mmCIF file of C-alpha atoms in Angstrom:
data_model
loop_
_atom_site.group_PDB
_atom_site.id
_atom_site.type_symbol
_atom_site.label_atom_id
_atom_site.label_comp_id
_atom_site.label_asym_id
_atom_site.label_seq_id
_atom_site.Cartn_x
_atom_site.Cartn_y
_atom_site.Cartn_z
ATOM 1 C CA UNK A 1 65.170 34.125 48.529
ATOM 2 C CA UNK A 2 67.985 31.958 49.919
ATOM 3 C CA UNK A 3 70.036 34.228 47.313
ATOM 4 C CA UNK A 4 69.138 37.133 48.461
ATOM 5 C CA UNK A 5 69.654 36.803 52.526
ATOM 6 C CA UNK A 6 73.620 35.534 51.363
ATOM 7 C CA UNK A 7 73.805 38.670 49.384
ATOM 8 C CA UNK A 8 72.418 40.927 52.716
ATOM 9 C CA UNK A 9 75.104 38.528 54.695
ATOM 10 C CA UNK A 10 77.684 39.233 52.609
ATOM 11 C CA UNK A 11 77.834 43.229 52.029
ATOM 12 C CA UNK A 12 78.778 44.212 55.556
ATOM 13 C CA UNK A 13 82.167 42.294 55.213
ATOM 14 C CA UNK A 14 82.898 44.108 51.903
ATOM 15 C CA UNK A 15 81.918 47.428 53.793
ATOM 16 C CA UNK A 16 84.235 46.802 56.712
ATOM 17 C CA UNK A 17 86.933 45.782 54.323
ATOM 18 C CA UNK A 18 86.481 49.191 52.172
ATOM 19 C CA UNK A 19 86.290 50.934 55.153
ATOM 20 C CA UNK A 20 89.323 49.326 56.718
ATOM 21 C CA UNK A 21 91.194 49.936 53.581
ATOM 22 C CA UNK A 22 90.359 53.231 54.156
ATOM 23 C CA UNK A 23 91.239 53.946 57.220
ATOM 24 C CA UNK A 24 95.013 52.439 56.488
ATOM 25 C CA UNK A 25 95.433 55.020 54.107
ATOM 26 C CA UNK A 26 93.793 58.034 56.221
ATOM 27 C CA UNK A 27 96.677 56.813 58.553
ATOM 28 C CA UNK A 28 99.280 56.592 55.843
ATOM 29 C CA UNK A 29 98.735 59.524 54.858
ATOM 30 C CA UNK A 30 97.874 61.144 58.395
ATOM 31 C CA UNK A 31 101.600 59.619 59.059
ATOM 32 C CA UNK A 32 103.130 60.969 55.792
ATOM 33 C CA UNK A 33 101.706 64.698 56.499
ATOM 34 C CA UNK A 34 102.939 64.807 60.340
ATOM 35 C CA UNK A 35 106.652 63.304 59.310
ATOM 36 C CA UNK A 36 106.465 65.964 56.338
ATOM 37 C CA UNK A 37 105.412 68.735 59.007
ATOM 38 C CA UNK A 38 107.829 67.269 61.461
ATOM 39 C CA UNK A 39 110.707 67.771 59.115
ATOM 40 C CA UNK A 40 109.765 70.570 57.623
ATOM 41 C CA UNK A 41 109.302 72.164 61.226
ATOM 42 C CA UNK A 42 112.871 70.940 62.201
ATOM 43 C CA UNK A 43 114.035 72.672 59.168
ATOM 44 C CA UNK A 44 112.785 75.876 59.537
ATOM 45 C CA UNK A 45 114.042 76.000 62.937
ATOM 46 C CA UNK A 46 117.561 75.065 61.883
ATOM 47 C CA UNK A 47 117.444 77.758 59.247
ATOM 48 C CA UNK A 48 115.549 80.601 62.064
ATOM 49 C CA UNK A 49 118.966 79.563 64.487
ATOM 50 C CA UNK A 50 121.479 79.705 61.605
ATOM 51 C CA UNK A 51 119.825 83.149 60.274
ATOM 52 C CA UNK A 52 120.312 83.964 64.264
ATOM 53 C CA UNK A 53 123.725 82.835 64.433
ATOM 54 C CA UNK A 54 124.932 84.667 61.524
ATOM 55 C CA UNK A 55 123.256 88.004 62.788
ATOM 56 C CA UNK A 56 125.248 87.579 65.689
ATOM 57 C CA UNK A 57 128.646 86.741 63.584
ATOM 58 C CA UNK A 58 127.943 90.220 61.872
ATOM 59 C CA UNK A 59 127.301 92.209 64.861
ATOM 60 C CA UNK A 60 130.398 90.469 66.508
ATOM 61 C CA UNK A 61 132.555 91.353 63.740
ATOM 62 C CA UNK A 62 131.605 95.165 63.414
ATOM 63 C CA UNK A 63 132.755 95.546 66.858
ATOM 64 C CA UNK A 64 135.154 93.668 66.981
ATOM 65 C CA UNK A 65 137.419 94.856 63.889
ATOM 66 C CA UNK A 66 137.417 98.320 64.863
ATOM 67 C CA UNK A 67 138.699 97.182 68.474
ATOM 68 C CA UNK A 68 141.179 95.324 67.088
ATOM 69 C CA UNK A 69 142.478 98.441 65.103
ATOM 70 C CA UNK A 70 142.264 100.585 68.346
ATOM 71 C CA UNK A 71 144.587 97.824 70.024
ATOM 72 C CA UNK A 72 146.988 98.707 67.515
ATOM 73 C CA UNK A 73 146.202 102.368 68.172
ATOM 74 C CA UNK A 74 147.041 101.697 71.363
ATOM 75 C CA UNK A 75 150.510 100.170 71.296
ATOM 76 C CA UNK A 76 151.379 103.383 69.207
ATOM 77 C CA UNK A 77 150.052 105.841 71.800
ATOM 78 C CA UNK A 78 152.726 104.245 74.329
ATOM 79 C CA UNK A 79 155.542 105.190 72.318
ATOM 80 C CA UNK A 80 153.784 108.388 71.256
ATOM 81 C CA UNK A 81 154.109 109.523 75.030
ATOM 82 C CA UNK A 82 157.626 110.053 74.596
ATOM 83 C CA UNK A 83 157.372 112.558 71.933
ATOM 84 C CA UNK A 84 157.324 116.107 73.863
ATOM 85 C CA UNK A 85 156.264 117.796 70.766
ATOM 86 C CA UNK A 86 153.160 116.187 70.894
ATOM 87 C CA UNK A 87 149.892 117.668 73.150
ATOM 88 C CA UNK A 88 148.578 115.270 75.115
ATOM 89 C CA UNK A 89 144.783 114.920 73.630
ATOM 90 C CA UNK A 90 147.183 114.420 70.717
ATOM 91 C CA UNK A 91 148.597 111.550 72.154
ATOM 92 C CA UNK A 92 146.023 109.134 72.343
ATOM 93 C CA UNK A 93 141.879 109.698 71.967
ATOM 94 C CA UNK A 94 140.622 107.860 75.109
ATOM 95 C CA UNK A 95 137.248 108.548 74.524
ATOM 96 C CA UNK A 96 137.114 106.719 71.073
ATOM 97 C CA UNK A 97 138.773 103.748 72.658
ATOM 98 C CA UNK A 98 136.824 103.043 75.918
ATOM 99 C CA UNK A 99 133.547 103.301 73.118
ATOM 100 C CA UNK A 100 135.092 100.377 71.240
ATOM 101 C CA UNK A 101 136.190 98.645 73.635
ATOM 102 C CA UNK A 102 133.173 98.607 75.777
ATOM 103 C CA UNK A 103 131.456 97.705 73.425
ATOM 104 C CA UNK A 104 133.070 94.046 73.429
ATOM 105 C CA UNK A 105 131.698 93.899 76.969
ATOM 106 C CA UNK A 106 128.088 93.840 75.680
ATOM 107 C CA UNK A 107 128.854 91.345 72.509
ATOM 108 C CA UNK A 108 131.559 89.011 73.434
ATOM 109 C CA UNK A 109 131.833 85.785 75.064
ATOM 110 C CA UNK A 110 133.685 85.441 78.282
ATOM 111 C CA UNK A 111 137.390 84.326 76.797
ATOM 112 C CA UNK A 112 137.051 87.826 74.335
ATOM 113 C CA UNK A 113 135.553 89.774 77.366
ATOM 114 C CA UNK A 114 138.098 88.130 80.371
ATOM 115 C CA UNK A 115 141.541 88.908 77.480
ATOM 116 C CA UNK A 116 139.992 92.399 76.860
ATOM 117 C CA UNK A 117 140.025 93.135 80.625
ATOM 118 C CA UNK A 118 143.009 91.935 80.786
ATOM 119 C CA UNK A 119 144.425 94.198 78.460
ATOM 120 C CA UNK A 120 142.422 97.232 79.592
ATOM 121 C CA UNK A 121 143.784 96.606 82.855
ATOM 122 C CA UNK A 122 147.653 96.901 82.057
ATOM 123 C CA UNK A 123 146.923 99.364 79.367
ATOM 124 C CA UNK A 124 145.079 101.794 81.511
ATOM 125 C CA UNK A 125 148.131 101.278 84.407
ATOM 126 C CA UNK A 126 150.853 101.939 81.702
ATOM 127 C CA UNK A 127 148.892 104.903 80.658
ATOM 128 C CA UNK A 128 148.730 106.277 83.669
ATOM 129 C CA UNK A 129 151.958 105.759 85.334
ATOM 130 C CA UNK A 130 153.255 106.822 81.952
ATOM 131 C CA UNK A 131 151.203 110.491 81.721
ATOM 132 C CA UNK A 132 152.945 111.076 85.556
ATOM 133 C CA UNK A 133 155.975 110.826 84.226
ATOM 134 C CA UNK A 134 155.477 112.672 80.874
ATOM 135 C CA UNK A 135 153.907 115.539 82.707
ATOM 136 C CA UNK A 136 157.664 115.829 84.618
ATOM 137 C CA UNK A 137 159.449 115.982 81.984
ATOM 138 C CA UNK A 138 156.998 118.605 79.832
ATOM 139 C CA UNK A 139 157.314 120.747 83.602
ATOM 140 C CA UNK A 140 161.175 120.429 82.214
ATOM 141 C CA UNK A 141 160.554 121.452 78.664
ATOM 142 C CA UNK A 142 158.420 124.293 79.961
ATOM 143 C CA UNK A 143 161.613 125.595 82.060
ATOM 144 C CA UNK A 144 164.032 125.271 79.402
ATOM 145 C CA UNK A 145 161.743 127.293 76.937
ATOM 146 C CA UNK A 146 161.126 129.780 79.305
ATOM 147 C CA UNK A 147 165.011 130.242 80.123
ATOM 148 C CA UNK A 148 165.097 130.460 76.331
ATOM 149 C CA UNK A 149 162.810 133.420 76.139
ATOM 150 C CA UNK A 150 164.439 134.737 79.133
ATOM 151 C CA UNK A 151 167.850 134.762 77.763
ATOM 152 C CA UNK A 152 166.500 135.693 74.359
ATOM 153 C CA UNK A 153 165.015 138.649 75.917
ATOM 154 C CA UNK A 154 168.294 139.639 78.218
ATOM 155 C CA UNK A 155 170.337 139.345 75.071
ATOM 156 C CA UNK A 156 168.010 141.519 73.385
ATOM 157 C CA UNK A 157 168.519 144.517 75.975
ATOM 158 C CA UNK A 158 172.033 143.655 76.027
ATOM 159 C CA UNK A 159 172.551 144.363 72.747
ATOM 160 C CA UNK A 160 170.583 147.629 73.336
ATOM 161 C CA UNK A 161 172.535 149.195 76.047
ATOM 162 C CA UNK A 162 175.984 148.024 74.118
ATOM 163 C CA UNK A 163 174.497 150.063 70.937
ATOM 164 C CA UNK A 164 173.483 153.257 73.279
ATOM 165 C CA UNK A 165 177.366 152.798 75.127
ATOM 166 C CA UNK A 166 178.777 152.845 71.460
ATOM 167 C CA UNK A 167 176.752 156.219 70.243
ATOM 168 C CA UNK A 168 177.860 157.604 73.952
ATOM 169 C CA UNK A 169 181.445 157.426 72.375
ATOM 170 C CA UNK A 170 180.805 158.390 69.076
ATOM 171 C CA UNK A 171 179.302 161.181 69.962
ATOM 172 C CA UNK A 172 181.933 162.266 72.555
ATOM 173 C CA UNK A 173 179.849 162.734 75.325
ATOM 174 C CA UNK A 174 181.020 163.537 78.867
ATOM 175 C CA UNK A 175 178.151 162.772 81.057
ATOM 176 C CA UNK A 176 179.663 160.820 83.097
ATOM 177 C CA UNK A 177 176.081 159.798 84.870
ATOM 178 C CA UNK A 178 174.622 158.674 82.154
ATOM 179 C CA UNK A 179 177.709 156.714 80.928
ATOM 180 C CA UNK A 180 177.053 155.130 84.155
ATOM 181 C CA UNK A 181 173.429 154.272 83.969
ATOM 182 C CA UNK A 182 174.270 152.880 80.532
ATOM 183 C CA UNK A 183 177.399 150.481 81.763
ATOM 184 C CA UNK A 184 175.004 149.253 84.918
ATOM 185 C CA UNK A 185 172.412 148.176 83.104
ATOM 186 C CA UNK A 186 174.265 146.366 80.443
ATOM 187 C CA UNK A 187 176.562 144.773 82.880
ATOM 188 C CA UNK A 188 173.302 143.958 84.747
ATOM 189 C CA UNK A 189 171.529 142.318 81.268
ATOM 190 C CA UNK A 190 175.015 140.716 80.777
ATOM 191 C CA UNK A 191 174.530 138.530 84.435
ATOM 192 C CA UNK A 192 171.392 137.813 82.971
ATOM 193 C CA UNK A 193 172.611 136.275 79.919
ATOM 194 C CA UNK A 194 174.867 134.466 81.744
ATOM 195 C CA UNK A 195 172.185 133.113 84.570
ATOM 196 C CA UNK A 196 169.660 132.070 81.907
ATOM 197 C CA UNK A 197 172.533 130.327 80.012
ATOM 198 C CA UNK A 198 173.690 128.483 82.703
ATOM 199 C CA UNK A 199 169.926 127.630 83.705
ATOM 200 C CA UNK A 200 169.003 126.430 80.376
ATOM 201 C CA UNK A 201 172.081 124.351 80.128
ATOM 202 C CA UNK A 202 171.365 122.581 83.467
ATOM 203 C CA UNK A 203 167.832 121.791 82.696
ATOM 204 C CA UNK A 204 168.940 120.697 79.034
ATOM 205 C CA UNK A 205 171.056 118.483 80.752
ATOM 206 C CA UNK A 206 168.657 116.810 83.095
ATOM 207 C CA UNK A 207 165.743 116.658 80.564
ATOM 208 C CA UNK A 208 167.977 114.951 77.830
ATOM 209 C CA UNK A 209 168.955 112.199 80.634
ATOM 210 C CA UNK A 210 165.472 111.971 81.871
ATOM 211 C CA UNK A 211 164.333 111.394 78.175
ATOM 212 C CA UNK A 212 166.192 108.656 77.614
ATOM 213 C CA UNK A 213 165.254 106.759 80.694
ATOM 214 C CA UNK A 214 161.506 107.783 80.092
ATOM 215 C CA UNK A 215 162.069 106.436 76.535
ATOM 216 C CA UNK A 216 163.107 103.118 77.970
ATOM 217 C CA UNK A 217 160.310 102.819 80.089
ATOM 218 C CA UNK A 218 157.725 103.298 77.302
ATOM 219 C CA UNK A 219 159.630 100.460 75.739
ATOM 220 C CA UNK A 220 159.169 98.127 78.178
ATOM 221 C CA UNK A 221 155.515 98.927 78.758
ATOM 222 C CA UNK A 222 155.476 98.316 75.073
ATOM 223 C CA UNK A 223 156.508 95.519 75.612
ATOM 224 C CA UNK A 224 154.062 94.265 78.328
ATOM 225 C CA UNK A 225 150.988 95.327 77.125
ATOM 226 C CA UNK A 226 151.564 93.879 73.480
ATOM 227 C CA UNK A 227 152.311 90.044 75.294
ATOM 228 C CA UNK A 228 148.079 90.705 76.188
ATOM 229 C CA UNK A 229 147.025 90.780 72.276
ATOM 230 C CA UNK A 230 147.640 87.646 71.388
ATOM 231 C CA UNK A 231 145.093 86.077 73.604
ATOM 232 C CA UNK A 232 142.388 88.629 72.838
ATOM 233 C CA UNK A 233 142.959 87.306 68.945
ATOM 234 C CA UNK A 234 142.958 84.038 69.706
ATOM 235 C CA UNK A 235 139.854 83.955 71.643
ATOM 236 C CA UNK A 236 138.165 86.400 68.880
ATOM 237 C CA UNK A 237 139.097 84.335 65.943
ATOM 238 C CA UNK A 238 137.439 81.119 67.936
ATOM 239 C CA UNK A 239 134.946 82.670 68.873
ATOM 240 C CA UNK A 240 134.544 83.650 64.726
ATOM 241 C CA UNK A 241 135.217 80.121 63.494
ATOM 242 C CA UNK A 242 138.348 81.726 61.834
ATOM 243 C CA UNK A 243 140.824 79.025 61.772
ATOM 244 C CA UNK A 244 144.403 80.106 62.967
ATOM 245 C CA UNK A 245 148.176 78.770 63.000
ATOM 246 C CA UNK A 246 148.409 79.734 67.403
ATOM 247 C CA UNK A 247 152.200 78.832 67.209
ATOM 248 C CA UNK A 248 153.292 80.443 63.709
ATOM 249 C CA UNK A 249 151.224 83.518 64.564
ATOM 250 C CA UNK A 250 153.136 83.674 68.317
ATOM 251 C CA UNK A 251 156.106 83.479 66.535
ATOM 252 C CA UNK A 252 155.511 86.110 64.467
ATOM 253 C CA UNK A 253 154.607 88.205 67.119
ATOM 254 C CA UNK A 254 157.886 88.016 69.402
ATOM 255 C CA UNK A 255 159.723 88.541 66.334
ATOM 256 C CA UNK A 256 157.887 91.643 65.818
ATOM 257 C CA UNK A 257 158.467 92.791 69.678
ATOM 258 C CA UNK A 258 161.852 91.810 69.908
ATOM 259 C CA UNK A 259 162.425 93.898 65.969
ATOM 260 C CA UNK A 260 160.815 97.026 68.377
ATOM 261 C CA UNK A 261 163.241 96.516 71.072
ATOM 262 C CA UNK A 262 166.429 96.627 69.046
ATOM 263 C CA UNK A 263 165.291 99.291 67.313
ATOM 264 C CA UNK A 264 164.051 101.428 70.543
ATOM 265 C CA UNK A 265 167.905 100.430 72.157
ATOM 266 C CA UNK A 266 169.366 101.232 69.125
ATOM 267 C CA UNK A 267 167.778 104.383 69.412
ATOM 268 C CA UNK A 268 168.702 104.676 73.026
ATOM 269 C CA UNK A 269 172.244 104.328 72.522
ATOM 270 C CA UNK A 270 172.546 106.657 69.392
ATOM 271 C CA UNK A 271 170.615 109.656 71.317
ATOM 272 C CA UNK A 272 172.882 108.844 74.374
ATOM 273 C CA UNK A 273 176.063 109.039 71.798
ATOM 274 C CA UNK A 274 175.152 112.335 70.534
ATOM 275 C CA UNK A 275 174.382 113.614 74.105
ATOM 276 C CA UNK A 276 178.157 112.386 75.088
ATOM 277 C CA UNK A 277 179.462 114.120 71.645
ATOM 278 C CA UNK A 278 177.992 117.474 72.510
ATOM 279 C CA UNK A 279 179.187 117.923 76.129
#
């Protein structure tokens, strides 16, 4: 009996101790699963911001390659103005280069957006200031091909009345009025000649010099608006995580302006030579 009441007495304790055994390991485990969750939580939001972040590297990159082309585009269009030949949609496509570059506005940070302005800025003033003064000197080209024509046109009739005042003497004629009709109006076609001639040398003259000066200020708007790349590539590439020598690549780049200005004076000079030759 005395057996059996020890036995009652002592199966509690071995109930508690099974139980508290049991409980260490719900918590153990209970532990293990949260830390496991915890991490594996952490992990998946690491990967969710990476998967962002590289979404946002691609989108940054497809507008911002084509905008660095057009900047190039650009720098071309300034020394494009001083080719008469050329219309002016010709010239440069505005349209396709306010797209791109307002585009930057919407996906860049604020160094690519604050160097793009920048650069919009002078580029748009340049262009502008630069169309004005293109625009005189096409009125120019306009005059001189119209004198052209004119003269063309005077020499024509010229030639006309001579050939009628030469079959008036081969055929012996004696009409004296008629003679004199003839003589008048070539005499009259012949001032012509000589007015257009003298008109399209004088605005030959003044286009040619005008030319040249325009020439040199496309130059040095080159010039200006190519110092605002560098920073819009510099803030670009950081903002890529594309590594970049700042000093070699500077380098490089006033080696490359200074290469365009020797060659534009160079230019200048030999045009200005020719000019000199020819008069």
């Amino acid at each position: 009996m005395k057996n059996y009441v020890n036995s009652m007495l002592e199966v509690p304790e071995t109930i508690i101790a099974a139980i508290s055994a049991s409980v260490v390991t719900l918590i153990g485990v209970l532990y293990t699963v949260h830390k496991s969750f915890t991490q594996q939580r952490t992990q998946l939001k690491h990967d969710a911001k990476e998967r962002e972040r590289e979404r946002q590297m691609n989108l940054r990159r497809g507008v911002y390659l084509p905008a660095i082309a057009n900047l190039s585009s650009n720098l071309s269009s300034i020394l494009s103005m001083a080719n008469l030949e050329l219309p002016n949609e010709q010239v440069i496509n505005s349209k396709e280069n306010a797209q791109e570059l307002s585009q930057i506005q919407i996906v860049g940070r604020d160094a690519v957006v604050q160097a793009v302005n920048r650069y919009s800025l002078e580029l748009t003033e340049a262009l502008l200031k630069l169309f004005i003064e293109r625009a005189k000197l096409l009125d120019l080209k306009n005059s001189l091909e119209l004198a052209n024509e004119y003269m063309d046109r005077s020499l024509t009739k010229q030639s006309e009345y001579i050939e009628m005042m030469t079959q008036f003497n081969l055929q012996g004629s004696t009409d004296h009025a008629l003679w004199n009709r003839i003589d008048r109006q070539a005499q009259f076609y012949n001032e012509q000649v000589e007015k257009y001639r003298n008109e399209r040398n004088e605005v030959s003259e003044c286009l040619r010099r005008q030319h040249i000066d325009f020439f040199e200020v496309c130059a040095k708007r080159l010039t200006k608006v190519s110092d605002l790349v560098p920073p819009i590539v510099f803030a670009i590439r950081e903002e890529l995580d594309l590594p970049l020598d700042r000093e070699t690549f500077l380098k490089d780049h006033s080696e490359s302006v200074n290469r365009i200005k020797e060659m534009l004076c160079s230019f200048k000079d030999a045009v200005s030579e020719h000019v000199i030759k020819e008069h």
